[in-house]
PDB file of N, CA and C in Angstrom:
ATOM      1  N   MET J 250       3.409 -21.374  -3.438  1.00  0.00           N
ATOM      2  CA  MET J 250       4.353 -22.437  -2.378  1.00  0.00           C
ATOM      3  C   MET J 250       5.569 -22.751  -3.948  1.00  0.00           C
ATOM      4  N   ALA J 251       5.414 -22.456  -5.038  1.00  0.00           N
ATOM      5  CA  ALA J 251       6.729 -22.780  -5.962  1.00  0.00           C
ATOM      6  C   ALA J 251       7.763 -21.100  -5.739  1.00  0.00           C
ATOM      7  N   SER J 252       6.741 -19.787  -5.464  1.00  0.00           N
ATOM      8  CA  SER J 252       7.516 -18.684  -5.178  1.00  0.00           C
ATOM      9  C   SER J 252       8.761 -19.001  -3.819  1.00  0.00           C
ATOM     10  N   VAL J 253       7.429 -18.606  -2.683  1.00  0.00           N
ATOM     11  CA  VAL J 253       8.207 -19.660  -1.556  1.00  0.00           C
ATOM     12  C   VAL J 253      10.244 -20.580  -2.040  1.00  0.00           C
ATOM     13  N   ARG J 254       9.655 -21.416  -2.577  1.00  0.00           N
ATOM     14  CA  ARG J 254      10.659 -22.104  -2.909  1.00  0.00           C
ATOM     15  C   ARG J 254      12.186 -21.755  -3.834  1.00  0.00           C
ATOM     16  N   ALA J 255      11.465 -20.906  -4.811  1.00  0.00           N
ATOM     17  CA  ALA J 255      12.289 -19.956  -5.393  1.00  0.00           C
ATOM     18  C   ALA J 255      13.065 -18.900  -4.484  1.00  0.00           C
ATOM     19  N   SER J 256      12.334 -18.077  -3.926  1.00  0.00           N
ATOM     20  CA  SER J 256      12.716 -17.107  -2.696  1.00  0.00           C
ATOM     21  C   SER J 256      14.271 -17.601  -2.016  1.00  0.00           C
ATOM     22  N   LEU J 257      13.351 -19.098  -1.584  1.00  0.00           N
ATOM     23  CA  LEU J 257      14.449 -19.730  -0.475  1.00  0.00           C
ATOM     24  C   LEU J 257      15.735 -19.892  -1.242  1.00  0.00           C
ATOM     25  N   VAL J 258      15.843 -20.480  -2.365  1.00  0.00           N
ATOM     26  CA  VAL J 258      16.657 -21.148  -3.214  1.00  0.00           C
ATOM     27  C   VAL J 258      17.699 -19.437  -3.801  1.00  0.00           C
ATOM     28  N   PHE J 259      16.979 -18.228  -4.034  1.00  0.00           N
ATOM     29  CA  PHE J 259      17.537 -17.364  -4.324  1.00  0.00           C
ATOM     30  C   PHE J 259      18.697 -17.023  -3.461  1.00  0.00           C
ATOM     31  N   VAL J 260      18.330 -16.919  -2.012  1.00  0.00           N
ATOM     32  CA  VAL J 260      18.727 -16.704  -0.738  1.00  0.00           C
ATOM     33  C   VAL J 260      19.792 -17.105  -0.312  1.00  0.00           C
ATOM     34  N   PHE J 261      20.101 -19.018  -1.217  1.00  0.00           N
ATOM     35  CA  PHE J 261      21.234 -19.872  -0.978  1.00  0.00           C
ATOM     36  C   PHE J 261      21.946 -19.269  -1.789  1.00  0.00           C
ATOM     37  N   VAL J 262      21.425 -18.987  -3.006  1.00  0.00           N
ATOM     38  CA  VAL J 262      22.546 -18.941  -4.344  1.00  0.00           C
ATOM     39  C   VAL J 262      23.196 -17.548  -3.768  1.00  0.00           C
ATOM     40  N   MET J 263      22.488 -16.187  -3.118  1.00  0.00           N
ATOM     41  CA  MET J 263      23.122 -15.325  -2.856  1.00  0.00           C
ATOM     42  C   MET J 263      24.532 -15.711  -1.758  1.00  0.00           C
ATOM     43  N   MET J 264      24.208 -16.552  -1.085  1.00  0.00           N
ATOM     44  CA  MET J 264      24.538 -16.509   0.202  1.00  0.00           C
ATOM     45  C   MET J 264      26.431 -17.927  -0.774  1.00  0.00           C
ATOM     46  N   LEU J 265      26.050 -17.802  -1.512  1.00  0.00           N
ATOM     47  CA  LEU J 265      26.980 -18.751  -2.026  1.00  0.00           C
ATOM     48  C   LEU J 265      27.657 -18.363  -3.116  1.00  0.00           C
ATOM     49  N   GLY J 266      28.949 -17.160  -3.218  1.00  0.00           N
ATOM     50  CA  GLY J 266      28.786 -16.492  -4.509  1.00  0.00           C
ATOM     51  C   GLY J 266      29.183 -17.243  -5.898  1.00  0.00           C
ATOM     52  N   VAL J 267      29.964 -18.304  -4.970  1.00  0.00           N
ATOM     53  CA  VAL J 267      30.241 -19.287  -6.150  1.00  0.00           C
ATOM     54  C   VAL J 267      29.774 -19.536  -7.409  1.00  0.00           C
ATOM     55  N   VAL J 268      28.419 -19.717  -7.088  1.00  0.00           N
ATOM     56  CA  VAL J 268      27.456 -19.891  -8.030  1.00  0.00           C
ATOM     57  C   VAL J 268      27.042 -18.777  -8.864  1.00  0.00           C
ATOM     58  N   VAL J 269      27.496 -17.947  -8.746  1.00  0.00           N
ATOM     59  CA  VAL J 269      27.292 -16.672  -9.655  1.00  0.00           C
ATOM     60  C   VAL J 269      28.338 -17.165 -10.407  1.00  0.00           C
ATOM     61  N   SER J 270      28.935 -17.409 -10.783  1.00  0.00           N
ATOM     62  CA  SER J 270      29.896 -17.849 -11.331  1.00  0.00           C
ATOM     63  C   SER J 270      29.789 -18.950 -12.820  1.00  0.00           C
ATOM     64  N   ARG J 271      29.170 -19.969 -12.226  1.00  0.00           N
ATOM     65  CA  ARG J 271      28.565 -20.768 -12.730  1.00  0.00           C
ATOM     66  C   ARG J 271      27.934 -20.812 -13.100  1.00  0.00           C
ATOM     67  N   VAL J 272      26.432 -19.682 -13.368  1.00  0.00           N
ATOM     68  CA  VAL J 272      25.173 -19.326 -14.312  1.00  0.00           C
ATOM     69  C   VAL J 272      25.271 -18.503 -15.075  1.00  0.00           C
ATOM     70  N   ARG J 273      26.710 -17.133 -15.094  1.00  0.00           N
ATOM     71  CA  ARG J 273      26.379 -16.597 -15.886  1.00  0.00           C
ATOM     72  C   ARG J 273      26.244 -17.474 -17.632  1.00  0.00           C
ATOM     73  N   GLY J 274      25.730 -16.019 -18.218  1.00  0.00           N
ATOM     74  CA  GLY J 274      25.478 -16.796 -19.343  1.00  0.00           C
ATOM     75  C   GLY J 274      24.196 -17.756 -19.835  1.00  0.00           C
ATOM     76  N   ASP J 275      24.054 -18.016 -18.450  1.00  0.00           N
ATOM     77  CA  ASP J 275      22.160 -18.715 -19.027  1.00  0.00           C
ATOM     78  C   ASP J 275      21.460 -18.057 -18.802  1.00  0.00           C
ATOM     79  N   LYS J 276      19.932 -18.638 -18.811  1.00  0.00           N
ATOM     80  CA  LYS J 276      19.147 -17.465 -18.817  1.00  0.00           C
ATOM     81  C   LYS J 276      18.790 -17.290 -17.177  1.00  0.00           C
ATOM     82  N   CYS J 277      19.302 -17.726 -15.779  1.00  0.00           N
ATOM     83  CA  CYS J 277      19.130 -17.171 -15.226  1.00  0.00           C
ATOM     84  C   CYS J 277      20.141 -16.382 -14.603  1.00  0.00           C
ATOM     85  N   GLY J 278      21.045 -16.145 -15.235  1.00  0.00           N
ATOM     86  CA  GLY J 278      22.103 -15.175 -14.605  1.00  0.00           C
ATOM     87  C   GLY J 278      22.120 -13.701 -13.993  1.00  0.00           C
ATOM     88  N   ASP J 279      20.871 -13.235 -15.376  1.00  0.00           N
ATOM     89  CA  ASP J 279      21.155 -11.665 -14.203  1.00  0.00           C
ATOM     90  C   ASP J 279      20.689 -11.566 -13.178  1.00  0.00           C
ATOM     91  N   GLU J 280      19.783 -12.678 -12.968  1.00  0.00           N
ATOM     92  CA  GLU J 280      18.362 -12.428 -12.286  1.00  0.00           C
ATOM     93  C   GLU J 280      19.447 -13.061 -10.660  1.00  0.00           C
ATOM     94  N   ILE J 281      20.526 -13.763 -10.808  1.00  0.00           N
ATOM     95  CA  ILE J 281      20.827 -14.777 -10.087  1.00  0.00           C
ATOM     96  C   ILE J 281      22.111 -13.615  -9.309  1.00  0.00           C
ATOM     97  N   GLN J 282      22.411 -12.664 -10.767  1.00  0.00           N
ATOM     98  CA  GLN J 282      23.822 -11.977 -10.150  1.00  0.00           C
ATOM     99  C   GLN J 282      23.439 -10.324  -9.347  1.00  0.00           C
ATOM    100  N   GLY J 283      21.559  -9.902  -9.777  1.00  0.00           N
ATOM    101  CA  GLY J 283      21.377  -9.027  -9.175  1.00  0.00           C
ATOM    102  C   GLY J 283      20.983  -9.751  -8.001  1.00  0.00           C
ATOM    103  N   LEU J 284      20.676 -10.706  -7.818  1.00  0.00           N
ATOM    104  CA  LEU J 284      20.828 -11.206  -5.898  1.00  0.00           C
ATOM    105  C   LEU J 284      21.740 -11.405  -5.268  1.00  0.00           C
ATOM    106  N   ALA J 285      22.874 -11.597  -5.886  1.00  0.00           N
ATOM    107  CA  ALA J 285      24.298 -11.695  -5.245  1.00  0.00           C
ATOM    108  C   ALA J 285      24.605 -10.189  -4.801  1.00  0.00           C
ATOM    109  N   THR J 286      24.204  -9.165  -5.952  1.00  0.00           N
ATOM    110  CA  THR J 286      24.129  -7.959  -5.994  1.00  0.00           C
ATOM    111  C   THR J 286      23.594  -6.988  -4.884  1.00  0.00           C
ATOM    112  N   ASN J 287      22.294  -7.061  -4.372  1.00  0.00           N
ATOM    113  CA  ASN J 287      21.780  -6.793  -4.175  1.00  0.00           C
ATOM    114  C   ASN J 287      21.191  -7.454  -2.600  1.00  0.00           C
ATOM    115  N   CYS J 288      21.477  -8.637  -2.395  1.00  0.00           N
ATOM    116  CA  CYS J 288      22.138  -8.968  -1.055  1.00  0.00           C
ATOM    117  C   CYS J 288      22.957  -9.465  -0.472  1.00  0.00           C
ATOM    118  N   ALA J 289      23.978  -9.168  -1.250  1.00  0.00           N
ATOM    119  CA  ALA J 289      25.541  -9.158  -0.644  1.00  0.00           C
ATOM    120  C   ALA J 289      25.529  -8.950   1.332  1.00  0.00           C
ATOM    121  N   PRO J 290      25.366  -7.721   1.405  1.00  0.00           N
ATOM    122  CA  PRO J 290      25.369  -7.277   2.599  1.00  0.00           C
ATOM    123  C   PRO J 290      24.722  -8.022   3.755  1.00  0.00           C
ATOM    124  N   ILE J 291      23.778  -8.641   3.164  1.00  0.00           N
ATOM    125  CA  ILE J 291      23.423  -9.741   4.414  1.00  0.00           C
ATOM    126  C   ILE J 291      24.265 -10.799   5.252  1.00  0.00           C
ATOM    127  N   LEU J 292      25.536 -11.138   3.841  1.00  0.00           N
ATOM    128  CA  LEU J 292      26.673 -12.143   4.338  1.00  0.00           C
ATOM    129  C   LEU J 292      27.691 -11.287   5.660  1.00  0.00           C
ATOM    130  N   GLN J 293      27.333  -9.932   5.735  1.00  0.00           N
ATOM    131  CA  GLN J 293      28.010  -8.753   7.069  1.00  0.00           C
ATOM    132  C   GLN J 293      27.257  -9.264   7.972  1.00  0.00           C
ATOM    133  N   GLY J 294      25.943  -9.924   8.097  1.00  0.00           N
ATOM    134  CA  GLY J 294      24.851  -9.605   9.391  1.00  0.00           C
ATOM    135  C   GLY J 294      24.002  -8.386   9.169  1.00  0.00           C
ATOM    136  N   ASN J 295      23.249  -7.725   8.035  1.00  0.00           N
ATOM    137  CA  ASN J 295      23.256  -6.644   7.587  1.00  0.00           C
ATOM    138  C   ASN J 295      21.269  -7.215   7.494  1.00  0.00           C
ATOM    139  N   ALA J 296      20.508  -7.066   7.632  1.00  0.00           N
ATOM    140  CA  ALA J 296      19.599  -6.551   7.260  1.00  0.00           C
ATOM    141  C   ALA J 296      18.918  -6.632   5.666  1.00  0.00           C
ATOM    142  N   PRO J 297      17.836  -7.795   4.989  1.00  0.00           N
ATOM    143  CA  PRO J 297      17.916  -7.673   3.586  1.00  0.00           C
ATOM    144  C   PRO J 297      17.385  -5.797   3.385  1.00  0.00           C
ATOM    145  N   SER J 298      17.643  -5.402   2.469  1.00  0.00           N
ATOM    146  CA  SER J 298      17.362  -4.170   1.316  1.00  0.00           C
ATOM    147  C   SER J 298      15.704  -4.759   0.925  1.00  0.00           C
ATOM    148  N   ALA J 299      15.563  -3.648   0.733  1.00  0.00           N
ATOM    149  CA  ALA J 299      14.260  -3.407   0.173  1.00  0.00           C
ATOM    150  C   ALA J 299      14.118  -4.382  -1.684  1.00  0.00           C
ATOM    151  N   ALA J 300      15.378  -4.004  -1.746  1.00  0.00           N
ATOM    152  CA  ALA J 300      15.843  -4.139  -3.306  1.00  0.00           C
ATOM    153  C   ALA J 300      15.985  -5.318  -3.245  1.00  0.00           C
ATOM    154  N   CYS J 301      16.120  -5.963  -2.293  1.00  0.00           N
ATOM    155  CA  CYS J 301      16.966  -7.589  -2.208  1.00  0.00           C
ATOM    156  C   CYS J 301      15.223  -8.309  -1.725  1.00  0.00           C
ATOM    157  N   CYS J 302      14.555  -7.706  -0.878  1.00  0.00           N
ATOM    158  CA  CYS J 302      13.004  -8.631  -0.582  1.00  0.00           C
ATOM    159  C   CYS J 302      12.741  -8.596  -1.865  1.00  0.00           C
ATOM    160  N   GLY J 303      12.947  -7.396  -2.587  1.00  0.00           N
ATOM    161  CA  GLY J 303      11.946  -7.841  -3.932  1.00  0.00           C
ATOM    162  C   GLY J 303      12.496  -8.531  -4.825  1.00  0.00           C
ATOM    163  N   LEU J 304      13.521  -8.843  -4.956  1.00  0.00           N
ATOM    164  CA  LEU J 304      14.303 -10.123  -5.695  1.00  0.00           C
ATOM    165  C   LEU J 304      14.055 -11.137  -4.671  1.00  0.00           C
ATOM    166  N   ILE J 305      14.016 -11.432  -3.788  1.00  0.00           N
ATOM    167  CA  ILE J 305      13.390 -12.663  -3.450  1.00  0.00           C
ATOM    168  C   ILE J 305      12.003 -13.444  -3.317  1.00  0.00           C
ATOM    169  N   ARG J 306      11.221 -11.931  -3.068  1.00  0.00           N
ATOM    170  CA  ARG J 306       9.751 -12.172  -3.565  1.00  0.00           C
ATOM    171  C   ARG J 306       9.581 -12.535  -5.006  1.00  0.00           C
ATOM    172  N   SER J 307      10.404 -12.087  -6.357  1.00  0.00           N
ATOM    173  CA  SER J 307       9.823 -12.601  -7.377  1.00  0.00           C
ATOM    174  C   SER J 307      11.088 -13.318  -8.027  1.00  0.00           C
ATOM    175  N   ALA J 308      11.617 -14.222  -6.958  1.00  0.00           N
ATOM    176  CA  ALA J 308      12.821 -15.122  -8.025  1.00  0.00           C
ATOM    177  C   ALA J 308      11.844 -16.292  -8.988  1.00  0.00           C
ATOM    178  N   ASP J 309      12.525 -16.792  -9.380  1.00  0.00           N
ATOM    179  CA  ASP J 309      11.845 -18.318 -10.518  1.00  0.00           C
ATOM    180  C   ASP J 309      12.045 -19.370 -10.259  1.00  0.00           C
ATOM    181  N   MET J 310      11.626 -19.928  -9.347  1.00  0.00           N
ATOM    182  CA  MET J 310      12.749 -21.446  -8.909  1.00  0.00           C
ATOM    183  C   MET J 310      12.368 -22.382  -9.900  1.00  0.00           C
ATOM    184  N   SER J 311      11.805 -22.195 -11.165  1.00  0.00           N
ATOM    185  CA  SER J 311      12.233 -23.364 -11.992  1.00  0.00           C
ATOM    186  C   SER J 311      13.689 -22.779 -13.173  1.00  0.00           C
ATOM    187  N   CYS J 312      14.171 -21.824 -12.377  1.00  0.00           N
ATOM    188  CA  CYS J 312      15.184 -21.441 -13.350  1.00  0.00           C
ATOM    189  C   CYS J 312      16.588 -21.994 -11.982  1.00  0.00           C
ATOM    190  N   VAL J 313      16.553 -21.290 -11.183  1.00  0.00           N
ATOM    191  CA  VAL J 313      17.177 -21.577  -9.939  1.00  0.00           C
ATOM    192  C   VAL J 313      17.397 -23.051  -9.527  1.00  0.00           C
ATOM    193  N   CYS J 314      16.573 -23.675  -9.344  1.00  0.00           N
ATOM    194  CA  CYS J 314      16.250 -25.135  -8.285  1.00  0.00           C
ATOM    195  C   CYS J 314      17.163 -25.538  -8.678  1.00  0.00           C
ATOM    196  N   PRO J 315      17.227 -25.799 -10.039  1.00  0.00           N
ATOM    197  CA  PRO J 315      18.189 -27.285 -10.626  1.00  0.00           C
ATOM    198  C   PRO J 315      20.297 -26.723 -10.437  1.00  0.00           C
ATOM    199  N   LYS J 316      20.131 -25.301  -9.877  1.00  0.00           N
ATOM    200  CA  LYS J 316      21.567 -24.976  -9.126  1.00  0.00           C
ATOM    201  C   LYS J 316      21.722 -25.462  -8.492  1.00  0.00           C
ATOM    202  N   VAL J 317      21.101 -26.017  -7.502  1.00  0.00           N
ATOM    203  CA  VAL J 317      21.031 -26.468  -6.305  1.00  0.00           C
ATOM    204  C   VAL J 317      21.887 -27.714  -5.996  1.00  0.00           C
ATOM    205  N   THR J 318      22.661 -27.756  -5.900  1.00  0.00           N
ATOM    206  CA  THR J 318      23.641 -28.963  -5.837  1.00  0.00           C
ATOM    207  C   THR J 318      23.870 -29.893  -4.528  1.00  0.00           C
ATOM    208  N   PRO J 319      24.306 -30.896  -4.412  1.00  0.00           N
ATOM    209  CA  PRO J 319      24.637 -31.231  -2.679  1.00  0.00           C
ATOM    210  C   PRO J 319      25.360 -30.669  -2.184  1.00  0.00           C
ATOM    211  N   GLU J 320      26.829 -30.325  -2.849  1.00  0.00           N
ATOM    212  CA  GLU J 320      27.594 -29.748  -2.566  1.00  0.00           C
ATOM    213  C   GLU J 320      27.761 -28.242  -1.947  1.00  0.00           C
ATOM    214  N   ILE J 321      26.529 -27.432  -3.000  1.00  0.00           N
ATOM    215  CA  ILE J 321      26.024 -26.254  -2.309  1.00  0.00           C
ATOM    216  C   ILE J 321      25.099 -26.288  -1.147  1.00  0.00           C
ATOM    217  N   ALA J 322      24.490 -27.539  -1.340  1.00  0.00           N
ATOM    218  CA  ALA J 322      23.333 -27.453  -0.335  1.00  0.00           C
ATOM    219  C   ALA J 322      24.114 -27.959   1.159  1.00  0.00           C
ATOM    220  N   ALA J 323      25.872 -28.584   1.384  1.00  0.00           N
ATOM    221  CA  ALA J 323      26.414 -28.435   2.598  1.00  0.00           C
ATOM    222  C   ALA J 323      26.863 -27.616   2.566  1.00  0.00           C
ATOM    223  N   SER J 324      27.002 -26.308   2.070  1.00  0.00           N
ATOM    224  CA  SER J 324      27.427 -25.154   2.675  1.00  0.00           C
ATOM    225  C   SER J 324      26.344 -24.443   3.687  1.00  0.00           C
ATOM    226  N   ILE J 325      25.028 -24.637   2.826  1.00  0.00           N
ATOM    227  CA  ILE J 325      24.127 -23.799   3.550  1.00  0.00           C
ATOM    228  C   ILE J 325      23.257 -23.890   4.858  1.00  0.00           C
ATOM    229  N   ASN J 326      23.303 -22.559   6.046  1.00  0.00           N
ATOM    230  CA  ASN J 326      22.867 -22.775   6.693  1.00  0.00           C
ATOM    231  C   ASN J 326      21.457 -22.283   6.346  1.00  0.00           C
ATOM    232  N   VAL J 327      20.741 -23.669   6.577  1.00  0.00           N
ATOM    233  CA  VAL J 327      18.921 -23.790   6.633  1.00  0.00           C
ATOM    234  C   VAL J 327      17.741 -22.770   7.023  1.00  0.00           C
ATOM    235  N   THR J 328      18.460 -22.903   8.123  1.00  0.00           N
ATOM    236  CA  THR J 328      17.609 -21.801   9.572  1.00  0.00           C
ATOM    237  C   THR J 328      18.108 -20.346   9.020  1.00  0.00           C
ATOM    238  N   GLN J 329      19.482 -20.468   8.732  1.00  0.00           N
ATOM    239  CA  GLN J 329      19.834 -18.797   8.299  1.00  0.00           C
ATOM    240  C   GLN J 329      18.626 -18.298   7.486  1.00  0.00           C
ATOM    241  N   VAL J 330      19.037 -18.869   5.900  1.00  0.00           N
ATOM    242  CA  VAL J 330      18.151 -18.501   5.043  1.00  0.00           C
ATOM    243  C   VAL J 330      16.398 -18.219   5.038  1.00  0.00           C
ATOM    244  N   VAL J 331      15.469 -19.465   5.841  1.00  0.00           N
ATOM    245  CA  VAL J 331      14.560 -19.044   6.196  1.00  0.00           C
ATOM    246  C   VAL J 331      14.013 -17.867   6.896  1.00  0.00           C
ATOM    247  N   SER J 332      15.535 -18.009   7.965  1.00  0.00           N
ATOM    248  CA  SER J 332      14.989 -16.757   8.215  1.00  0.00           C
ATOM    249  C   SER J 332      15.245 -15.201   7.928  1.00  0.00           C
ATOM    250  N   VAL J 333      15.970 -14.998   6.742  1.00  0.00           N
ATOM    251  CA  VAL J 333      16.047 -13.995   5.907  1.00  0.00           C
ATOM    252  C   VAL J 333      14.731 -14.026   4.863  1.00  0.00           C
ATOM    253  N   VAL J 334      14.144 -15.282   4.501  1.00  0.00           N
ATOM    254  CA  VAL J 334      13.460 -15.169   3.167  1.00  0.00           C
ATOM    255  C   VAL J 334      11.921 -14.893   4.022  1.00  0.00           C
ATOM    256  N   GLU J 335      12.090 -15.200   5.786  1.00  0.00           N
ATOM    257  CA  GLU J 335      11.002 -15.214   6.109  1.00  0.00           C
ATOM    258  C   GLU J 335      10.526 -13.528   6.806  1.00  0.00           C
ATOM    259  N   SER J 336      11.936 -12.768   6.887  1.00  0.00           N
ATOM    260  CA  SER J 336      12.420 -11.415   7.170  1.00  0.00           C
ATOM    261  C   SER J 336      11.768 -10.231   5.955  1.00  0.00           C
ATOM    262  N   CYS J 337      11.668 -10.899   4.702  1.00  0.00           N
ATOM    263  CA  CYS J 337      11.410 -10.138   3.300  1.00  0.00           C
ATOM    264  C   CYS J 337       9.730 -10.511   3.040  1.00  0.00           C
ATOM    265  N   GLY J 338       9.012 -11.179   4.093  1.00  0.00           N
ATOM    266  CA  GLY J 338       7.451 -11.259   4.541  1.00  0.00           C
ATOM    267  C   GLY J 338       6.828 -12.816   3.813  1.00  0.00           C
ATOM    268  N   ARG J 339       7.974 -14.025   3.170  1.00  0.00           N
ATOM    269  CA  ARG J 339       7.674 -14.558   2.636  1.00  0.00           C
ATOM    270  C   ARG J 339       7.550 -15.835   3.795  1.00  0.00           C
ATOM    271  N   ASN J 340       6.487 -16.711   3.767  1.00  0.00           N
ATOM    272  CA  ASN J 340       6.308 -17.550   4.654  1.00  0.00           C
ATOM    273  C   ASN J 340       7.241 -19.030   4.151  1.00  0.00           C
ATOM    274  N   VAL J 341       8.157 -19.782   4.523  1.00  0.00           N
ATOM    275  CA  VAL J 341       8.554 -21.089   3.740  1.00  0.00           C
ATOM    276  C   VAL J 341       8.016 -22.008   4.615  1.00  0.00           C
ATOM    277  N   PRO J 342       7.177 -22.885   4.084  1.00  0.00           N
ATOM    278  CA  PRO J 342       6.369 -24.248   4.775  1.00  0.00           C
ATOM    279  C   PRO J 342       7.344 -24.928   4.841  1.00  0.00           C
ATOM    280  N   HIS J 343       7.667 -25.799   5.931  1.00  0.00           N
ATOM    281  CA  HIS J 343       8.258 -27.473   6.563  1.00  0.00           C
ATOM    282  C   HIS J 343       8.227 -28.331   5.645  1.00  0.00           C
ATOM    283  N   HIS J 344       9.822 -28.853   5.173  1.00  0.00           N
ATOM    284  CA  HIS J 344       9.812 -29.404   4.434  1.00  0.00           C
ATOM    285  C   HIS J 344       9.990 -29.142   3.053  1.00  0.00           C
ATOM    286  N   THR J 345      10.382 -28.029   2.889  1.00  0.00           N
ATOM    287  CA  THR J 345      10.410 -26.738   1.147  1.00  0.00           C
ATOM    288  C   THR J 345      11.117 -27.396   0.635  1.00  0.00           C
ATOM    289  N   ARG J 346      11.369 -28.440  -0.869  1.00  0.00           N
ATOM    290  CA  ARG J 346      12.183 -28.639  -1.375  1.00  0.00           C
ATOM    291  C   ARG J 346      12.954 -28.334  -2.836  1.00  0.00           C
ATOM    292  N   CYS J 347      13.963 -27.967  -2.836  1.00  0.00           N
ATOM    293  CA  CYS J 347      14.461 -27.395  -3.947  1.00  0.00           C
ATOM    294  C   CYS J 347      15.802 -27.308  -4.363  1.00  0.00           C
ATOM    295  N   GLY J 348      15.695 -28.333  -5.252  1.00  0.00           N
ATOM    296  CA  GLY J 348      17.426 -28.264  -5.642  1.00  0.00           C
ATOM    297  C   GLY J 348      17.617 -29.714  -4.514  1.00  0.00           C
ATOM    298  N   SER J 349      18.653 -30.103  -3.860  1.00  0.00           N
ATOM    299  CA  SER J 349      19.060 -30.348  -2.981  1.00  0.00           C
ATOM    300  C   SER J 349      18.754 -30.207  -1.680  1.00  0.00           C
ATOM    301  N   ILE J 350      18.118 -29.537  -1.425  1.00  0.00           N
ATOM    302  CA  ILE J 350      18.012 -28.498  -0.068  1.00  0.00           C
ATOM    303  C   ILE J 350      16.289 -28.934   0.241  1.00  0.00           C
ATOM    304  N   VAL J 351      16.146 -29.598   1.510  1.00  0.00           N
ATOM    305  CA  VAL J 351      14.667 -29.226   2.250  1.00  0.00           C
ATOM    306  C   VAL J 351      14.673 -28.327   3.650  1.00  0.00           C
ATOM    307  N   THR J 352      14.052 -27.916   3.864  1.00  0.00           N
ATOM    308  CA  THR J 352      13.896 -27.293   4.844  1.00  0.00           C
ATOM    309  C   THR J 352      12.926 -28.134   6.295  1.00  0.00           C
ATOM    310  N   PRO J 353      13.671 -27.263   7.336  1.00  0.00           N
ATOM    311  CA  PRO J 353      13.474 -27.915   8.338  1.00  0.00           C
ATOM    312  C   PRO J 353      12.258 -27.618   8.820  1.00  0.00           C
TER     313      PRO J 353
END
């Protein structure tokens, strides 16, 4: 379940490029930057690439969840994020919580 939450949050972070600038320099910065770079095409409606899905599957929840503030959560389309995560082969249980996000 932890890796599912991590995957979900990493996609959120990817969708909100502003977060990347906030985390540069901390232990999560490189991983988040990789997601932002590899998963950016999703923002234009493209399916996630193999590289993006690999990063989503290996995301570290303990590193990213604290970055999901109420402001970030308010900007996220949770249904879209769940769809992307599931297209990468991850199951996202209902009511998964990470930071300020709870899935439907």
